[in-house]
Amino acid sequence: MKIKRATPEFIFVLYIFGFATIRPILLLFKAFSSVIIAAYIAVILLISLFNDHVFEEKCFIKWAIVSVLFEILLYFGRREISATYMVNFFMYGIVALFLLINVNNYQRVIHWVVKFSCVNGAVLILDPFFSYPLNGGYMPYGFNMLMLSFTGLLFGYFYYKNRLFLVPMIIELIMISFYGNKGAAIAAIFLLFVAMILSGSDVKKLFYCLIACLGILSWRSILLLIIDVAQIFGVTSYSIKTLKTMLSDKSDIIFSARTNIWEKAINWILEKPILGHRVGEFEAATDVYAHNIFLDISLSFGLVGLIIFLILLLHSIYKMRRNPCKEYKLFQLCCLLCWLIPMQISLTLWNVSLFWVYWGLYLYDNKYKRQKIKSISIDKQYAFSSQKNRKVGTAEAVRKPNN
């Protein structure tokens, strides 16, 4: 009996989305959570290695260089902070990019993203009603629902055109807005808008753009409506209380929570603008992180690091636009929006898996293009050969005398 092997695409999605799926197990065996996570990573790696997956040499070299480079940079950072970042980068960066090397079929990737997103949504959605035992707070809840569930529902509704995903998608958007954090809610709304634009006709695109403009102009009215709806249903949460404060005379309390950190981070950057401070130096001294991806990079690597990052970001977007594979492009765009928007006000780059997946897709982009081009060339050769054989057969039939 032939044993069916797990595909690289299934293993990759299982690893990325499985961190949310196994949260009930981590809760039940809280004392052994670190051991369970280590075992989970080891099992996924063993499954990948024993499936006889073939490594593309150039991609493997890129993965090795990126992994070693950032681990070295973290090693020389502030020890009490960088030690945690090293572990997070190994989990969310090194292992994820290693598994991504073998992935070639992005239709299959989207298929498994949708499957695991449904499971994760069912597992996590009611967490706020029990004081967030699975996620540990409103912020992890918002980001986990956004990245590891809501994204898959978007693919299910807009890519597969399956209307069954509409209601769960709306419910998750409401849950993220009411019980998650502002960064996750903004990213979810923006992802929904982009999905509508990409899947609609020219008329619909114009209509959606008008709706978006009206939404931006009347954002205060929309927030007040959300608060009123929440009060009607007796819903209360940290997010709703924050919205109320934002619309009151005490709004500075909300905005200053970020602006004070950013002002402090800018002052630190000005002290060492070229090469920056060590990784974790700002966090160790101030007990907070920068809450902005560009400030975070500038603090750790200076303006040199920021300029390199911006150049690579622009080039990655350029390559993404020119990618011939629709599914590859959609998945990469989804990853980009999932980290770029929230990381303007939250998160650090070392513990966001989709951040590193996005850059892995950028690094491995040429490999996928070569495979697609090679496949197309083989198909053309086959078609030309078949056509030539048919012509030869027809000519021989014409020359053959009738009996």
mmCIF file of C-alpha atoms in Angstrom:
data_model
loop_
_atom_site.group_PDB
_atom_site.id
_atom_site.type_symbol
_atom_site.label_atom_id
_atom_site.label_comp_id
_atom_site.label_asym_id
_atom_site.label_seq_id
_atom_site.Cartn_x
_atom_site.Cartn_y
_atom_site.Cartn_z
ATOM 1 C CA MET A 1 0.000 0.000 0.000
ATOM 2 C CA LYS A 2 1.450 3.350 -1.048
ATOM 3 C CA ILE A 3 1.623 5.931 1.751
ATOM 4 C CA LYS A 4 0.430 9.381 0.737
ATOM 5 C CA ARG A 5 3.104 11.952 1.530
ATOM 6 C CA ALA A 6 2.413 15.419 2.871
ATOM 7 C CA THR A 7 3.025 18.127 0.305
ATOM 8 C CA PRO A 8 5.474 20.991 1.023
ATOM 9 C CA GLU A 9 2.560 23.421 0.763
ATOM 10 C CA PHE A 10 0.569 21.604 3.452
ATOM 11 C CA ILE A 11 3.584 21.413 5.772
ATOM 12 C CA PHE A 12 4.361 25.105 5.303
ATOM 13 C CA VAL A 13 0.797 26.288 6.015
ATOM 14 C CA LEU A 14 0.468 23.801 8.890
ATOM 15 C CA TYR A 15 3.530 25.335 10.519
ATOM 16 C CA ILE A 16 2.550 29.003 10.071
ATOM 17 C CA PHE A 17 -1.138 28.648 10.978
ATOM 18 C CA GLY A 18 -0.670 25.811 13.441
ATOM 19 C CA PHE A 19 0.627 28.146 16.147
ATOM 20 C CA ALA A 20 -2.973 29.323 16.549
ATOM 21 C CA THR A 21 -4.501 25.864 16.110
ATOM 22 C CA ILE A 22 -2.532 24.312 18.999
ATOM 23 C CA ARG A 23 -3.398 27.057 21.509
ATOM 24 C CA PRO A 24 -6.035 24.927 23.320
ATOM 25 C CA ILE A 25 -3.338 22.277 23.892
ATOM 26 C CA LEU A 26 -0.956 24.944 25.211
ATOM 27 C CA LEU A 27 -3.680 26.137 27.569
ATOM 28 C CA LEU A 28 -4.431 22.642 28.894
ATOM 29 C CA PHE A 29 -0.744 21.910 29.490
ATOM 30 C CA LYS A 30 0.395 25.402 30.362
ATOM 31 C CA ALA A 31 3.327 24.195 32.471
ATOM 32 C CA PHE A 32 4.752 22.378 29.439
ATOM 33 C CA SER A 33 3.947 25.008 26.793
ATOM 34 C CA SER A 34 7.608 25.606 25.866
ATOM 35 C CA VAL A 35 8.210 21.866 25.495
ATOM 36 C CA ILE A 36 5.078 21.480 23.362
ATOM 37 C CA ILE A 37 6.109 24.336 21.051
ATOM 38 C CA ALA A 38 9.629 22.901 20.704
ATOM 39 C CA ALA A 39 8.169 19.464 19.944
ATOM 40 C CA TYR A 40 5.761 21.001 17.414
ATOM 41 C CA ILE A 41 8.614 22.697 15.555
ATOM 42 C CA ALA A 42 10.735 19.528 15.633
ATOM 43 C CA VAL A 43 7.896 17.341 14.328
ATOM 44 C CA ILE A 44 7.141 19.740 11.456
ATOM 45 C CA LEU A 45 10.823 19.826 10.461
ATOM 46 C CA LEU A 46 11.093 16.036 10.606
ATOM 47 C CA ILE A 47 7.971 15.629 8.479
ATOM 48 C CA SER A 48 9.458 18.017 5.930
ATOM 49 C CA LEU A 49 12.846 16.263 5.855
ATOM 50 C CA PHE A 50 11.394 12.737 5.636
ATOM 51 C CA ASN A 51 9.161 13.668 2.711
ATOM 52 C CA ASP A 52 12.213 13.668 0.405
ATOM 53 C CA HIS A 53 11.749 17.275 -0.572
ATOM 54 C CA VAL A 54 14.289 18.651 -3.015
ATOM 55 C CA PHE A 55 16.048 21.882 -2.067
ATOM 56 C CA GLU A 56 16.741 24.506 -4.706
ATOM 57 C CA GLU A 57 20.427 25.287 -4.166
ATOM 58 C CA LYS A 58 20.328 29.064 -4.671
ATOM 59 C CA CYS A 59 17.307 29.452 -2.409
ATOM 60 C CA PHE A 60 18.980 27.334 0.253
ATOM 61 C CA ILE A 61 22.062 29.590 0.130
ATOM 62 C CA LYS A 62 19.893 32.708 0.454
ATOM 63 C CA TRP A 63 18.085 31.158 3.424
ATOM 64 C CA ALA A 64 21.381 30.276 5.112
ATOM 65 C CA ILE A 65 22.823 33.783 4.604
ATOM 66 C CA VAL A 66 19.716 35.545 5.950
ATOM 67 C CA SER A 67 19.422 33.177 8.924
ATOM 68 C CA VAL A 68 23.064 33.457 9.964
ATOM 69 C CA LEU A 69 23.270 37.217 9.361
ATOM 70 C CA PHE A 70 20.316 38.147 11.561
ATOM 71 C CA GLU A 71 21.167 35.671 14.287
ATOM 72 C CA ILE A 72 24.654 37.221 14.473
ATOM 73 C CA LEU A 73 23.163 40.721 14.655
ATOM 74 C CA LEU A 74 20.852 39.568 17.426
ATOM 75 C CA TYR A 75 23.676 37.804 19.257
ATOM 76 C CA PHE A 76 25.574 41.085 19.597
ATOM 77 C CA GLY A 77 22.457 42.945 20.743
ATOM 78 C CA ARG A 78 21.418 43.726 24.296
ATOM 79 C CA ARG A 79 21.482 40.288 25.881
ATOM 80 C CA GLU A 80 18.297 40.372 28.005
ATOM 81 C CA ILE A 81 16.218 41.488 25.005
ATOM 82 C CA SER A 82 18.021 39.936 22.044
ATOM 83 C CA ALA A 83 17.912 36.446 23.584
ATOM 84 C CA THR A 84 14.113 36.476 23.284
ATOM 85 C CA TYR A 85 14.331 37.932 19.794
ATOM 86 C CA MET A 86 16.731 35.159 18.743
ATOM 87 C CA VAL A 87 14.219 32.500 19.785
ATOM 88 C CA ASN A 88 11.344 34.347 18.087
ATOM 89 C CA PHE A 89 13.327 34.825 14.887
ATOM 90 C CA PHE A 90 14.192 31.123 14.829
ATOM 91 C CA MET A 91 10.518 30.157 15.220
ATOM 92 C CA TYR A 92 8.907 32.710 12.938
ATOM 93 C CA GLY A 93 11.737 33.450 10.526
ATOM 94 C CA ILE A 94 14.328 30.721 10.106
ATOM 95 C CA VAL A 95 12.012 27.693 10.218
ATOM 96 C CA ALA A 96 9.281 29.379 8.151
ATOM 97 C CA LEU A 97 11.719 30.362 5.382
ATOM 98 C CA PHE A 98 13.281 26.885 5.443
ATOM 99 C CA LEU A 99 9.886 25.273 4.814
ATOM 100 C CA LEU A 100 9.088 27.869 2.134
ATOM 101 C CA ILE A 101 12.050 26.737 0.005
ATOM 102 C CA ASN A 102 10.148 23.663 -1.204
ATOM 103 C CA VAL A 103 6.839 25.411 -1.872
ATOM 104 C CA ASN A 104 5.978 25.716 -5.573
ATOM 105 C CA ASN A 105 2.218 25.351 -5.929
ATOM 106 C CA TYR A 106 0.588 28.508 -4.583
ATOM 107 C CA GLN A 107 -2.903 27.426 -5.557
ATOM 108 C CA ARG A 108 -2.381 24.640 -3.049
ATOM 109 C CA VAL A 109 -1.004 27.139 -0.503
ATOM 110 C CA ILE A 110 -4.175 29.242 -0.729
ATOM 111 C CA HIS A 111 -6.266 26.072 -0.455
ATOM 112 C CA TRP A 112 -4.641 25.129 2.860
ATOM 113 C CA VAL A 113 -4.669 28.727 4.116
ATOM 114 C CA VAL A 114 -8.459 28.727 3.730
ATOM 115 C CA LYS A 115 -8.782 25.343 5.486
ATOM 116 C CA PHE A 116 -6.638 26.277 8.487
ATOM 117 C CA SER A 117 -8.200 29.743 8.709
ATOM 118 C CA CYS A 118 -11.616 28.156 9.220
ATOM 119 C CA VAL A 119 -10.253 25.927 11.979
ATOM 120 C CA ASN A 120 -8.435 28.821 13.679
ATOM 121 C CA GLY A 121 -11.514 31.019 13.514
ATOM 122 C CA ALA A 122 -13.596 28.354 15.243
ATOM 123 C CA VAL A 123 -10.898 27.872 17.895
ATOM 124 C CA LEU A 124 -10.188 31.531 18.695
ATOM 125 C CA ILE A 125 -13.321 33.551 17.986
ATOM 126 C CA LEU A 126 -14.999 33.226 21.424
ATOM 127 C CA ASP A 127 -11.774 33.827 23.361
ATOM 128 C CA PRO A 128 -12.712 37.407 24.471
ATOM 129 C CA PHE A 129 -15.814 36.144 26.288
ATOM 130 C CA PHE A 130 -13.594 34.062 28.596
ATOM 131 C CA SER A 131 -10.954 36.763 29.333
ATOM 132 C CA TYR A 132 -8.616 35.720 26.495
ATOM 133 C CA PRO A 133 -7.244 32.455 27.940
ATOM 134 C CA LEU A 134 -5.999 31.266 24.531
ATOM 135 C CA ASN A 135 -4.399 34.501 23.345
ATOM 136 C CA GLY A 136 -3.504 36.189 26.611
ATOM 137 C CA GLY A 137 -4.963 39.596 25.738
ATOM 138 C CA TYR A 138 -6.790 41.767 23.243
ATOM 139 C CA MET A 139 -3.685 42.569 21.184
ATOM 140 C CA PRO A 140 -2.580 38.968 20.403
ATOM 141 C CA TYR A 141 -6.247 38.140 19.808
ATOM 142 C CA GLY A 142 -6.614 40.848 17.164
ATOM 143 C CA PHE A 143 -3.434 39.931 15.312
ATOM 144 C CA ASN A 144 -4.015 36.169 15.453
ATOM 145 C CA MET A 145 -7.556 36.544 14.150
ATOM 146 C CA LEU A 146 -6.361 38.907 11.428
ATOM 147 C CA MET A 147 -3.339 37.002 10.152
ATOM 148 C CA LEU A 148 -4.291 33.393 10.866
ATOM 149 C CA SER A 149 -8.032 33.347 10.193
ATOM 150 C CA PHE A 150 -9.525 36.473 8.581
ATOM 151 C CA THR A 151 -7.061 36.359 5.673
ATOM 152 C CA GLY A 152 -8.167 32.838 4.753
ATOM 153 C CA LEU A 153 -11.842 33.824 4.827
ATOM 154 C CA LEU A 154 -11.048 36.622 2.385
ATOM 155 C CA PHE A 155 -9.474 34.097 0.021
ATOM 156 C CA GLY A 156 -12.473 31.824 0.455
ATOM 157 C CA TYR A 157 -14.964 34.537 -0.465
ATOM 158 C CA PHE A 158 -13.092 36.579 -3.085
ATOM 159 C CA TYR A 159 -10.704 34.028 -4.649
ATOM 160 C CA TYR A 160 -12.947 30.935 -4.580
ATOM 161 C CA LYS A 161 -16.149 33.019 -4.980
ATOM 162 C CA ASN A 162 -17.796 30.994 -2.208
ATOM 163 C CA ARG A 163 -20.633 32.925 -0.559
ATOM 164 C CA LEU A 164 -20.573 30.673 2.490
ATOM 165 C CA PHE A 165 -17.556 32.655 3.713
ATOM 166 C CA LEU A 166 -19.410 35.997 3.736
ATOM 167 C CA VAL A 167 -21.105 35.693 7.146
ATOM 168 C CA PRO A 168 -18.035 34.286 8.997
ATOM 169 C CA MET A 169 -15.937 37.029 7.387
ATOM 170 C CA ILE A 170 -18.253 39.771 8.646
ATOM 171 C CA ILE A 171 -18.442 38.199 12.110
ATOM 172 C CA GLU A 172 -14.654 38.038 12.371
ATOM 173 C CA LEU A 173 -14.326 41.645 11.199
ATOM 174 C CA ILE A 174 -16.729 42.718 13.964
ATOM 175 C CA MET A 175 -14.912 40.621 16.568
ATOM 176 C CA ILE A 176 -11.520 42.040 15.574
ATOM 177 C CA SER A 177 -12.914 45.590 15.697
ATOM 178 C CA PHE A 178 -14.725 45.163 19.032
ATOM 179 C CA TYR A 179 -12.330 42.880 20.897
ATOM 180 C CA GLY A 180 -8.989 43.216 19.135
ATOM 181 C CA ASN A 181 -6.588 46.117 18.820
ATOM 182 C CA LYS A 182 -6.758 49.154 16.541
ATOM 183 C CA GLY A 183 -3.878 48.037 14.309
ATOM 184 C CA ALA A 184 -5.513 44.687 13.550
ATOM 185 C CA ALA A 185 -8.900 46.312 12.905
ATOM 186 C CA ILE A 186 -7.447 48.895 10.496
ATOM 187 C CA ALA A 187 -5.497 46.188 8.655
ATOM 188 C CA ALA A 188 -8.596 43.956 8.401
ATOM 189 C CA ILE A 189 -10.699 46.784 6.928
ATOM 190 C CA PHE A 190 -7.930 47.689 4.489
ATOM 191 C CA LEU A 191 -7.502 44.036 3.425
ATOM 192 C CA LEU A 192 -11.245 43.785 2.814
ATOM 193 C CA PHE A 193 -11.181 46.952 0.711
ATOM 194 C CA VAL A 194 -8.205 45.728 -1.369
ATOM 195 C CA ALA A 195 -9.915 42.350 -1.909
ATOM 196 C CA MET A 196 -13.050 44.097 -3.180
ATOM 197 C CA ILE A 197 -10.996 46.282 -5.521
ATOM 198 C CA LEU A 198 -9.037 43.344 -6.972
ATOM 199 C CA SER A 199 -12.089 41.151 -7.500
ATOM 200 C CA GLY A 200 -14.493 43.755 -8.861
ATOM 201 C CA SER A 201 -15.194 45.181 -12.311
ATOM 202 C CA ASP A 202 -14.194 48.724 -13.286
ATOM 203 C CA VAL A 203 -17.603 50.034 -12.208
ATOM 204 C CA LYS A 204 -17.356 48.273 -8.850
ATOM 205 C CA LYS A 205 -13.805 49.547 -8.345
ATOM 206 C CA LEU A 206 -15.003 53.125 -8.852
ATOM 207 C CA PHE A 207 -17.893 52.517 -6.457
ATOM 208 C CA TYR A 208 -15.592 51.042 -3.797
ATOM 209 C CA CYS A 209 -13.196 53.977 -4.136
ATOM 210 C CA LEU A 210 -16.059 56.421 -3.586
ATOM 211 C CA ILE A 211 -17.198 54.464 -0.529
ATOM 212 C CA ALA A 212 -13.643 54.483 0.824
ATOM 213 C CA CYS A 213 -13.346 58.256 0.339
ATOM 214 C CA LEU A 214 -16.654 58.815 2.123
ATOM 215 C CA GLY A 215 -15.515 56.505 4.913
ATOM 216 C CA ILE A 216 -12.286 58.452 5.393
ATOM 217 C CA LEU A 217 -14.136 61.789 5.434
ATOM 218 C CA SER A 218 -16.753 60.580 7.927
ATOM 219 C CA TRP A 219 -14.600 58.370 10.146
ATOM 220 C CA ARG A 220 -15.852 60.001 13.342
ATOM 221 C CA SER A 221 -19.479 59.253 12.463
ATOM 222 C CA ILE A 222 -18.574 55.648 11.669
ATOM 223 C CA LEU A 223 -16.820 55.210 15.016
ATOM 224 C CA LEU A 224 -19.790 56.718 16.846
ATOM 225 C CA LEU A 225 -22.091 54.327 15.008
ATOM 226 C CA ILE A 226 -19.922 51.372 16.045
ATOM 227 C CA ILE A 227 -20.046 52.517 19.666
ATOM 228 C CA ASP A 228 -23.842 52.953 19.537
ATOM 229 C CA VAL A 229 -24.310 49.483 18.043
ATOM 230 C CA ALA A 230 -22.063 48.001 20.738
ATOM 231 C CA GLN A 231 -24.061 49.732 23.476
ATOM 232 C CA ILE A 232 -27.353 48.467 22.037
ATOM 233 C CA PHE A 233 -26.093 44.885 22.318
ATOM 234 C CA GLY A 234 -24.448 45.521 25.681
ATOM 235 C CA VAL A 235 -20.955 44.912 24.323
ATOM 236 C CA THR A 236 -18.049 46.402 26.225
ATOM 237 C CA SER A 237 -14.340 45.935 25.674
ATOM 238 C CA TYR A 238 -11.001 47.724 25.870
ATOM 239 C CA SER A 239 -11.217 48.574 22.169
ATOM 240 C CA ILE A 240 -14.645 50.213 22.520
ATOM 241 C CA LYS A 241 -13.531 52.168 25.591
ATOM 242 C CA THR A 242 -10.513 53.349 23.591
ATOM 243 C CA LEU A 243 -12.761 54.503 20.745
ATOM 244 C CA LYS A 244 -14.896 56.474 23.198
ATOM 245 C CA THR A 245 -11.811 58.171 24.602
ATOM 246 C CA MET A 246 -10.535 58.980 21.091
ATOM 247 C CA LEU A 247 -13.767 60.857 20.330
ATOM 248 C CA SER A 248 -13.803 62.748 23.623
ATOM 249 C CA ASP A 249 -11.867 65.714 24.970
ATOM 250 C CA LYS A 250 -9.367 63.256 26.459
ATOM 251 C CA SER A 251 -8.223 61.929 23.058
ATOM 252 C CA ASP A 252 -4.636 63.017 23.798
ATOM 253 C CA ILE A 253 -4.406 60.163 26.288
ATOM 254 C CA ILE A 254 -4.798 57.642 23.462
ATOM 255 C CA PHE A 255 -2.618 59.326 20.859
ATOM 256 C CA SER A 256 0.130 60.317 23.297
ATOM 257 C CA ALA A 257 0.615 56.664 24.235
ATOM 258 C CA ARG A 258 2.237 56.234 20.814
ATOM 259 C CA THR A 259 3.545 59.715 20.067
ATOM 260 C CA ASN A 260 5.523 59.839 23.322
ATOM 261 C CA ILE A 261 7.230 56.550 22.416
ATOM 262 C CA TRP A 262 7.935 57.751 18.867
ATOM 263 C CA GLU A 263 9.354 61.043 20.133
ATOM 264 C CA LYS A 264 11.644 59.183 22.514
ATOM 265 C CA ALA A 265 12.706 56.788 19.727
ATOM 266 C CA ILE A 266 13.510 59.690 17.378
ATOM 267 C CA ASN A 267 15.694 61.297 20.044
ATOM 268 C CA TRP A 268 17.577 58.020 20.397
ATOM 269 C CA ILE A 269 18.023 57.794 16.617
ATOM 270 C CA LEU A 270 19.459 61.317 16.500
ATOM 271 C CA GLU A 271 22.126 60.268 19.026
ATOM 272 C CA LYS A 272 23.484 57.584 16.643
ATOM 273 C CA PRO A 273 21.884 58.304 13.264
ATOM 274 C CA ILE A 274 24.234 56.412 10.941
ATOM 275 C CA LEU A 275 24.570 52.882 12.360
ATOM 276 C CA GLY A 276 22.095 53.055 15.234
ATOM 277 C CA HIS A 277 22.184 51.301 18.572
ATOM 278 C CA ARG A 278 22.381 47.590 19.262
ATOM 279 C CA VAL A 279 19.266 45.462 18.851
ATOM 280 C CA GLY A 280 17.264 45.654 22.061
ATOM 281 C CA GLU A 281 19.140 48.659 23.481
ATOM 282 C CA PHE A 282 16.095 50.956 23.295
ATOM 283 C CA GLU A 283 13.767 48.323 24.764
ATOM 284 C CA ALA A 284 16.097 47.538 27.655
ATOM 285 C CA ALA A 285 16.511 51.207 28.596
ATOM 286 C CA THR A 286 12.880 52.338 28.199
ATOM 287 C CA ASP A 287 10.889 49.117 28.871
ATOM 288 C CA VAL A 288 8.956 49.637 25.606
ATOM 289 C CA TYR A 289 9.591 48.894 21.954
ATOM 290 C CA ALA A 290 9.325 51.486 19.179
ATOM 291 C CA HIS A 291 5.819 50.506 17.975
ATOM 292 C CA ASN A 292 6.812 51.382 14.408
ATOM 293 C CA ILE A 293 8.724 49.241 11.922
ATOM 294 C CA PHE A 294 10.718 52.129 10.441
ATOM 295 C CA LEU A 295 11.713 53.536 13.833
ATOM 296 C CA ASP A 296 12.515 50.021 15.024
ATOM 297 C CA ILE A 297 14.940 49.453 12.143
ATOM 298 C CA SER A 298 16.469 52.920 12.524
ATOM 299 C CA LEU A 299 17.080 52.351 16.239
ATOM 300 C CA SER A 300 18.824 49.022 15.673
ATOM 301 C CA PHE A 301 20.616 49.595 12.360
ATOM 302 C CA GLY A 302 20.603 53.363 11.850
ATOM 303 C CA LEU A 303 19.752 55.280 8.689
ATOM 304 C CA VAL A 304 21.971 52.884 6.728
ATOM 305 C CA GLY A 305 19.709 49.997 7.686
ATOM 306 C CA LEU A 306 16.560 52.038 7.066
ATOM 307 C CA ILE A 307 17.649 53.059 3.559
ATOM 308 C CA ILE A 308 18.520 49.460 2.665
ATOM 309 C CA PHE A 309 15.152 48.302 4.005
ATOM 310 C CA LEU A 310 13.228 50.945 2.016
ATOM 311 C CA ILE A 311 15.085 50.083 -1.203
ATOM 312 C CA LEU A 312 14.373 46.378 -0.724
ATOM 313 C CA LEU A 313 10.733 47.105 0.115
ATOM 314 C CA LEU A 314 10.207 49.125 -3.064
ATOM 315 C CA HIS A 315 12.013 46.514 -5.149
ATOM 316 C CA SER A 316 9.941 43.716 -3.609
ATOM 317 C CA ILE A 317 6.719 45.531 -4.533
ATOM 318 C CA TYR A 318 8.035 46.037 -8.077
ATOM 319 C CA LYS A 319 8.863 42.318 -8.392
ATOM 320 C CA MET A 320 5.506 41.359 -6.924
ATOM 321 C CA ARG A 321 3.667 43.408 -9.558
ATOM 322 C CA ARG A 322 5.623 41.694 -12.344
ATOM 323 C CA ASN A 323 5.178 38.167 -11.017
ATOM 324 C CA PRO A 324 3.338 36.057 -13.645
ATOM 325 C CA CYS A 325 1.610 33.799 -11.100
ATOM 326 C CA LYS A 326 -1.663 35.225 -9.794
ATOM 327 C CA GLU A 327 -1.760 33.056 -6.663
ATOM 328 C CA TYR A 328 1.859 33.822 -5.757
ATOM 329 C CA LYS A 329 1.153 37.528 -6.146
ATOM 330 C CA LEU A 330 -2.066 37.435 -4.095
ATOM 331 C CA PHE A 331 -0.474 35.508 -1.252
ATOM 332 C CA GLN A 332 2.519 37.846 -1.184
ATOM 333 C CA LEU A 333 0.278 40.934 -1.223
ATOM 334 C CA CYS A 334 -1.761 39.501 1.649
ATOM 335 C CA CYS A 335 1.417 38.941 3.678
ATOM 336 C CA LEU A 336 2.593 42.493 2.911
ATOM 337 C CA LEU A 337 -0.614 44.156 4.109
ATOM 338 C CA CYS A 338 -0.811 41.917 7.184
ATOM 339 C CA TRP A 339 2.483 43.259 8.542
ATOM 340 C CA LEU A 340 2.961 46.669 6.907
ATOM 341 C CA ILE A 341 -0.215 48.267 8.286
ATOM 342 C CA PRO A 342 -0.182 46.943 11.891
ATOM 343 C CA MET A 343 3.551 47.489 12.249
ATOM 344 C CA GLN A 344 3.095 51.233 11.918
ATOM 345 C CA ILE A 345 1.693 51.282 15.456
ATOM 346 C CA SER A 346 2.441 47.844 16.962
ATOM 347 C CA LEU A 347 4.572 44.682 16.842
ATOM 348 C CA THR A 348 8.264 44.075 16.312
ATOM 349 C CA LEU A 349 9.722 42.469 13.217
ATOM 350 C CA TRP A 350 11.256 39.529 15.115
ATOM 351 C CA ASN A 351 7.992 37.840 16.096
ATOM 352 C CA VAL A 352 5.728 38.300 13.052
ATOM 353 C CA SER A 353 5.779 35.196 10.864
ATOM 354 C CA LEU A 354 4.057 36.786 7.844
ATOM 355 C CA PHE A 355 6.705 39.526 7.826
ATOM 356 C CA TRP A 356 9.403 36.918 7.231
ATOM 357 C CA VAL A 357 7.216 34.897 4.855
ATOM 358 C CA TYR A 358 6.826 38.026 2.717
ATOM 359 C CA TRP A 359 10.593 38.476 2.495
ATOM 360 C CA GLY A 360 11.023 34.774 1.803
ATOM 361 C CA LEU A 361 8.656 35.115 -1.154
ATOM 362 C CA TYR A 362 10.764 38.040 -2.335
ATOM 363 C CA LEU A 363 14.013 36.076 -2.009
ATOM 364 C CA TYR A 364 12.664 32.948 -3.728
ATOM 365 C CA ASP A 365 10.727 34.782 -6.455
ATOM 366 C CA ASN A 366 13.222 34.039 -9.244
ATOM 367 C CA LYS A 367 13.146 30.312 -8.532
ATOM 368 C CA TYR A 368 9.401 30.191 -9.041
ATOM 369 C CA LYS A 369 9.572 32.225 -12.239
ATOM 370 C CA ARG A 370 12.219 29.910 -13.677
ATOM 371 C CA GLN A 371 10.079 26.883 -12.933
ATOM 372 C CA LYS A 372 7.044 28.489 -14.549
ATOM 373 C CA ILE A 373 9.040 29.500 -17.639
ATOM 374 C CA LYS A 374 10.562 26.022 -17.894
ATOM 375 C CA SER A 375 7.122 24.449 -17.627
ATOM 376 C CA ILE A 376 5.749 26.759 -20.336
ATOM 377 C CA SER A 377 8.734 25.979 -22.594
ATOM 378 C CA ILE A 378 8.183 22.236 -22.198
ATOM 379 C CA ASP A 379 4.480 22.652 -22.995
ATOM 380 C CA LYS A 380 5.324 24.655 -26.123
ATOM 381 C CA GLN A 381 7.864 22.070 -27.242
ATOM 382 C CA TYR A 382 5.301 19.326 -26.712
ATOM 383 C CA ALA A 383 2.646 21.251 -28.645
ATOM 384 C CA PHE A 384 5.078 21.985 -31.486
ATOM 385 C CA SER A 385 6.165 18.346 -31.614
ATOM 386 C CA SER A 386 2.555 17.135 -31.661
ATOM 387 C CA GLN A 387 1.662 19.596 -34.388
ATOM 388 C CA LYS A 388 4.695 18.553 -36.429
ATOM 389 C CA ASN A 389 3.788 14.854 -36.081
ATOM 390 C CA ARG A 390 0.238 15.585 -37.195
ATOM 391 C CA LYS A 391 1.535 17.415 -40.288
ATOM 392 C CA VAL A 392 3.894 14.547 -41.141
ATOM 393 C CA GLY A 393 1.075 12.061 -40.698
ATOM 394 C CA THR A 394 -1.215 14.084 -42.954
ATOM 395 C CA ALA A 395 1.471 14.395 -45.650
ATOM 396 C CA GLU A 396 2.136 10.666 -45.590
ATOM 397 C CA ALA A 397 -1.582 9.971 -45.880
ATOM 398 C CA VAL A 398 -1.765 12.230 -48.947
ATOM 399 C CA ARG A 399 1.238 10.570 -50.595
ATOM 400 C CA LYS A 400 -0.060 7.046 -49.837
ATOM 401 C CA PRO A 401 -1.829 5.672 -52.960
ATOM 402 C CA ASN A 402 -5.404 4.477 -52.668
ATOM 403 C CA ASN A 403 -5.943 0.740 -52.848
#
